[in-house]
């Protein structure tokens, strides 16, 4: 009997111990997986990664294995480790427990399969990936832009990522749209060429646009998104996100921020006059999804000026407090109220009133806002006429074409005559102005060339030809610092034009900056297809 | 001497008598034999009834022949040779005169003794005397009566009787003996007892397709010869009892025989050569075998008579006329033209204008444009002729082949473009010079304007201007060369051709002005020169832009062509992969590899061409799809690998994807092309379409109105009015009255004209003459159913005749002489007037006329609106002024018709409506022609579209407004390419040199916009 009782006791203790151990083991796994999910959600990927590795070791049931594989796949995808992500995704997809997760898992497999073969350049805080050999030039220049952004914008927003931030430069439209999940038509319609998603910044190579785009500002813009995401645990609404990014995007190069450029002033004034501001609600889920490039730009201008209004009236800390408050409350209206003591409608009203008080004007008459025209070739047309389609006035386009034909044959003086005629018909065209200025500069009328360019540069600061010609004028004049500034601005738009690098070689040579000169020489050789970043082609 | 003479005469007499006797016997013998023969034939025919045994027949035949031979011997030969002539002769002489025979014998013997110097038993003299005496005696008799031919007449009757007997026996006695007897057969057929058939009739009914009437052959042997498929109806009278039987065609099933009225009937269809027999079942008798000869239907003969050469060189847009001649024994049901090149073969039906004929001569126009041939391609043409044989199937005749060698049009086109490129270079150089000169001079002018001593270096200016003039002259020469080359170039667009032709005219005009200025250059002319150059600069600018458009557009078309070529190659590769999938074949694998290499080469060429396209052609057409072509090389390698690994499905999927990508690119290019070259044209086409549609509506409405008017006329003519007579009857009645009126007046005139020397009748006769004329006019109005005019006329006549009547009472102008006729005429005129007024007063159709007139006004209004819109469109719309003129004409005719309807002049209204319709149809045709040309041009590839051809030229020229119209010939289907362009060239040269700026602006709008 005693023996029997002892046996029962022993069995009871054993059962208890087993149940306790199993339960504690199970709750630990759940906790780990919850951590992973939370980490992914808030882009605390380092923590998520550690947790998922532990979870993988502990998972032994089918359900646990599926969940662990699924989350491991996500973590690796967010870390940019596509091969691993694909492996775990496929493992999870083979599970019987497959549910709603299948969609994203399939996306990971497809995106990983289609991901370009990236190469990397690392800085202290960034991993810059590129696929096309020539994009190494962009990556090199991006290092400086990104580190400056980290410093300046980090200071403004009081946020510094712990881990290096992944930057991916996509070599073609197809891979970009696939990775970003943005439909191609949205990209082309609204002109969105960069995105901050999946714990990384993705941009389309400026090579794909005939005249490039302001990629440096775009990188900074997306970096702001990254910081806001981290700082708010992804709770800041899209329109505010864009506003903060727009407000901060030039901080990497400028101390003072002025959102209202002549272009924004023009479209804002028109919208205010016609009472056609984009409603806040319409800015969801993304500005890239708006109906037109013009509407998207108006939304940027609105949200950017709203942040500007906040900072101007309540100080820089108001912006930081706003983000923190949103993180806590998950309600931007409450956050606005807490920061400004104004209900959101009143805040909106005060912003609009402030905007109207600025007496905005149509600075650029007849300005047209176009989407992105993508090219899949880097070759310029033989006669350099690829941008003529952007001249809306037919007759002005004809005269420009005539000017081009004369210019190609070295008849620069007659060419300038034709460009002048074209400019009379379309006085704000950066295409015509830059052509005219080019011809005038060559025939020795640099003063007149500058007269043509100066009004335009304010209107079209991102038109590369203007900076190229100005750089040339300054270089010819011996104004090296101004020339360098113009050329570097040109590089921040399109670093693939060999002429910029050739000019910078001359410039740095004159300045005696050997290291910079050698860098430019390397890039020039690369662009002239003589050398890749990894050696001879 | 006399004795010798008597001997000689005696010998002659005896010889003559012998000849006479022989002649007589030779006539007598055959007569008797003939009698014997016919009687024998008759008799053996009767005897042959005893038995139809062939041996019996043979016996009878032999017996008859023997009897005949015997008779000949007995009756002809024996009488001549058995008895000596002399004996017989002497007997006859003795019968003639007793003793004469003996005397003659003695005389003959004495003569013989004397001649042979034999011993004479008497004296010579006595002998001679006897001979002489006998001779005289014989000469004194009429010896011709000894053998009288007339005696033979006695045989005529027996002979006729014999013939009749034999004939009756042969005809009426059934049996085949006579035919056997007269045959060359010794024995009749031994194949068995024969069914005897008489009175054989054969009806042949030829096959339907021959369209030949059936034929009845009577009295034939029973043998048949006809074309296969002919139905034969056999009919005969059996000579023995025929109860039932069959007709047997060799190697066919028996056909039952129908007996009716003692005749047998059956039939069969000729399908092959052979024979047939008739068999009587109860007796087992079978007729002799009848032959069947089946004739074959002939294969049609077809020949291409022109072009006569074996090989013809042709441009891909040109046509040739093919003359052919086809002949068949019956009918040609179908003609086709086949063509084949190395890749494919196809067939086109040829319309046969005259059906049901066996000889066709015709021509057709053929061109390779519809078959997408390649330059340098060789095409073989043949005409096939099919007959209508439904029995053994249509026979096909094949003509001699004509080989078409296509000209290498692309290289010609390239040459044209090179000239155009050179021209552009020259014009750019000139433009550069002009701008430099103008602005340099302007600057100088500006700089020197403040100077009191303004110096112009005339020599320097002249030198530069002469150089510039030379350059312009060179450019004009290059333009001429370009145009000449374009005229030969199938790929060049007519629109550009016309544009460049216009450019040439303008440049020449400016050049002439320039030359004149330079030749008479003075300092004072400096301003004029500047002004000229300021006019020249926009001219050269426009010219350069036009040529630039031509060159760019051509690159686009070239890329499009290459893309289509590539797409075809994809299709061929896909077919090869499918073949490979169906079976492993090393040969196919090689072909696939070869095809892949060809595709790679094409892709490479296409990529180069795409690179050459400029971005300012048209926004949106150079999208990313267009450049997917650049990635195709890798995909092709992958396809090659998959094919080698046997993964055909995957390779096909990949190819399909590439093909889709390429199609997208082509669509994209086509869009670009359309926007680039045809956006304006599309608008024009849309307008023209609308115009044609509206014209169509107007025409339909007018046509309907005319039909209604016709109906009304018919109704008026046919339907009775209130008096129970219809219009036709009414008109006829009134015309008769008018005729009577005329007759009365003529009588009156005749009487009035008979004047005495004292009378003056000229006025009266003149007045009556006028009345006669009016009455004849009245008849005409009635005939034309123009009642308005008829009533007016009738009133006038009535009033005039009334006047005449009054004047006749006064005997004015000798009218009193014809007062009776005039009174009668007056009454008739009054009657006619009343009738017509009463008719006019009938309101039955009045409303209808008014309604129709209103409808006519509406249609006229629509036409007027359309014409007005057209004139407002003016020079901006590419239609010939003829169209506007035609619409104007139609409008006028409609107006007239409306008035006619209101005036109830129905025939006149119909006539005007017909004219209006004709004008409308002409206008519509012009618009449709233009539309067709635009459609052709919109297809690109140099199709003809003289868009401004026929356009009103109203551009403001530098010298003023030129409104003249340059008549450009419309495209005639038979005229293509060079010839057409040449016509344009000539027309342009003969036309206006001014007022063309607007014309070219249209080009630019259309091409560059």
GROMACS .gro file of C-alpha atoms in nm, chain A residues 188 376 379 383 385-386 388-389 394-395 397-399 401-402 405-406 409 411 413-414 417-418 421, chain B residues 425 428-429 431-433 435-436 439 537 541-542 544-545 548 552 611 614-616 619 624 1008-1009:
model
   48
  188UNK     CA    1   0.477   5.717  -6.398
  376UNK     CA    2   1.524   5.173  -7.031
  379UNK     CA    3   2.166   5.617  -7.480
  383UNK     CA    4   2.040   6.457  -8.226
  385UNK     CA    5   1.603   6.578  -7.923
  386UNK     CA    6   1.469   6.340  -7.661
  388UNK     CA    7   1.164   6.822  -7.709
  389UNK     CA    8   0.836   6.650  -7.632
  394UNK     CA    9   0.430   7.335  -8.111
  395UNK     CA   10   0.588   7.631  -8.280
  397UNK     CA   11   0.923   7.313  -8.033
  398UNK     CA   12   0.979   7.364  -8.407
  399UNK     CA   13   1.216   7.655  -8.350
  401UNK     CA   14   1.436   7.171  -8.325
  402UNK     CA   15   1.572   7.409  -8.587
  405UNK     CA   16   1.979   7.113  -8.614
  406UNK     CA   17   2.190   7.425  -8.656
  409UNK     CA   18   2.628   7.152  -8.745
  411UNK     CA   19   2.604   7.696  -8.654
  413UNK     CA   20   2.489   8.186  -8.385
  414UNK     CA   21   2.193   8.096  -8.611
  417UNK     CA   22   1.851   8.298  -8.319
  418UNK     CA   23   1.612   8.005  -8.346
  421UNK     CA   24   1.239   8.273  -8.129
  962UNK     CA   25   2.181   6.967  -9.497
  965UNK     CA   26   2.026   7.415  -9.292
  966UNK     CA   27   2.348   7.560  -9.428
  968UNK     CA   28   1.936   7.903  -9.322
  969UNK     CA   29   2.246   7.949  -9.109
  970UNK     CA   30   2.396   8.181  -9.371
  972UNK     CA   31   2.041   8.428  -9.032
  973UNK     CA   32   2.402   8.535  -9.006
  976UNK     CA   33   2.151   8.972  -8.823
 1074UNK     CA   34   1.422   8.259  -9.345
 1078UNK     CA   35   1.269   7.702  -9.160
 1079UNK     CA   36   0.947   7.543  -9.274
 1081UNK     CA   37   1.377   7.209  -9.307
 1082UNK     CA   38   1.106   7.107  -9.066
 1085UNK     CA   39   1.301   6.662  -9.091
 1089UNK     CA   40   1.188   6.099  -8.887
 1148UNK     CA   41   1.803   5.403  -8.138
 1151UNK     CA   42   1.412   6.082  -8.196
 1152UNK     CA   43   1.222   6.157  -7.884
 1153UNK     CA   44   1.032   6.452  -8.014
 1156UNK     CA   45   0.503   6.178  -7.666
 1161UNK     CA   46   0.943   5.108  -7.215
 1545UNK     CA   47   0.444   6.732  -8.663
 1546UNK     CA   48   0.150   6.797  -8.438
   0.00000   0.00000   0.00000
